[in-house]
C-alpha positions as MATLAB code, in Angstrom:
seq = 'XXXXXXXXXXXXXXXXXXXXXXXXXXXXXXXXXXXXXXXXXXXXXXXXXXXXXXXXXXXXXXXXXXXXXXXXXXXXXXXXXXXXXXXXXXXXXXXXXXXXXXXXXXXXXXXXXXXXXXXXXXXXXXX';
ca = [
       0.000    0.000    0.000;
       1.366    3.420   -0.889;
       2.144    5.962    1.807;
      -0.613    8.266    0.529;
      -3.236    5.525    0.832;
      -1.975    4.637    4.309;
      -2.245    8.275    5.399;
      -5.718    8.500    3.886;
      -6.737    5.446    5.921;
      -5.300    7.126    9.036;
      -7.256   10.288    8.221;
     -10.451    8.272    7.788;
      -9.869    6.575   11.154;
      -9.180    9.931   12.809;
     -12.371   11.373   11.316;
     -14.374    8.420   12.630;
     -13.076    9.205   16.111;
     -13.405   12.995   15.982;
     -15.890   14.654   18.313;
     -17.533   16.556   15.453;
     -18.501   13.381   13.575;
     -19.624   11.716   16.792;
     -21.846   14.741   17.470;
     -23.373   14.531   13.986;
     -24.179   10.846   14.489;
     -25.696   11.471   17.924;
     -27.799   14.379   16.670;
     -28.910   12.328   13.661;
     -30.063    9.584   16.034;
     -31.986   12.188   18.041;
     -33.734   13.399   14.873;
     -34.631    9.816   13.902;
     -36.070    9.252   17.389;
     -38.246   12.384   17.100;
     -41.373   11.660   15.007;
     -42.157   15.381   14.684;
     -38.666   16.100   13.359;
     -38.883   13.191   10.923;
     -42.250   14.439    9.629;
     -40.936   17.997    9.253;
     -37.891   16.834    7.320;
     -39.941   14.558    5.091;
     -42.406   17.325    4.282;
     -39.629   19.864    3.711;
     -37.649   17.639    1.352;
     -40.793   16.658   -0.566;
     -41.665   20.323   -1.144;
     -38.038   21.067   -2.037;
     -38.213   18.277   -4.614;
     -41.461   19.677   -6.031;
     -40.009   23.182   -6.271;
     -36.907   21.877   -8.004;
     -38.927   20.010  -10.641;
     -41.215   22.977  -11.257;
     -38.230   25.261  -11.779;
     -36.364   22.699  -13.908;
     -39.352   22.451  -16.239;
     -39.360   26.234  -16.617;
     -42.419   26.743  -14.461;
     -43.028   29.162  -11.671;
     -44.086   27.676   -8.313;
     -47.383   28.942   -6.955;
     -47.459   31.202   -3.911;
     -49.136   28.559   -1.744;
     -46.338   26.035   -2.284;
     -43.712   28.667   -1.553;
     -45.562   29.692    1.617;
     -45.816   26.067    2.748;
     -42.114   25.547    2.025;
     -41.124   28.647    4.002;
     -43.384   27.604    6.870;
     -41.821   24.126    6.937;
     -38.371   25.702    6.988;
     -39.321   27.920    9.942;
     -40.727   24.922   11.837;
     -37.519   22.977   11.180;
     -35.422   25.837   12.551;
     -37.529   25.823   15.730;
     -37.240   22.067   16.236;
     -34.402   21.600   18.726;
     -33.286   18.205   17.366;
     -33.124   19.425   13.774;
     -31.390   22.682   14.728;
     -28.770   20.821   16.772;
     -28.245   18.314   13.944;
     -27.602   21.095   11.414;
     -25.279   22.890   13.860;
     -23.284   19.673   14.348;
     -23.108   19.225   10.564;
     -21.809   22.774   10.245;
     -19.054   22.119   12.765;
     -18.043   18.906   10.968;
     -18.075   20.843    7.703;
     -15.483   23.253    9.099;
     -13.149   20.352    9.887;
     -13.662   18.887    6.413;
     -12.975   22.295    4.804;
      -9.722   22.534    6.741;
      -8.702   19.040    5.590;
      -9.612   19.931    2.019;
      -7.588   23.156    2.247;
      -4.525   21.190    3.329;
      -4.926   18.768    0.445;
      -5.432   21.647   -2.000;
      -2.289   23.352   -0.707;
      -0.295   20.160   -1.300;
      -1.655   19.862   -4.846;
      -1.365   23.502   -5.901;
       1.370   24.817   -3.651;
      -0.890   27.755   -2.821;
      -2.181   28.454    0.655;
      -5.991   28.699    0.381;
      -6.066   30.781    3.572;
      -4.058   33.484    1.840;
      -6.397   35.513   -0.280;
      -5.952   38.624   -2.299;
      -8.536   41.066   -3.521;
      -7.542   40.233   -7.106;
      -8.091   36.463   -6.772;
     -10.588   35.680   -4.042;
     -12.224   32.659   -5.706;
     -10.176   30.008   -3.950;
      -9.783   31.433   -0.469;
     -11.182   29.971    2.731;
     -12.799   33.211    3.810;
     -13.135   36.841    2.899;
     -11.441   39.933    4.320;
];
């Protein structure tokens, strides 16, 4: 096995053990154990799917569907289990962005954290 593959396996093992991934899994379990959260998510994703297909076919979604979608989104934000799940996902996403930035730096030789006003497309954050 090459050294790169070995290090990738080590990274995968480290990610499995990291607190951020453990938090995501725990919060996901809490959402699955909450019938109200499951129903909200199901309804939200169904409406999201409908909106996507309407827009893909060149149509314009009706106001009622948009209102229902926005209402479902507000209810999701107020559901503690869903909100905590998304927060945990956000925190894991930060770790994954940092890992990706390190890999990108190795491939390009450029530090993605260093950004200039002329070339801001690849930076990790803005001034």
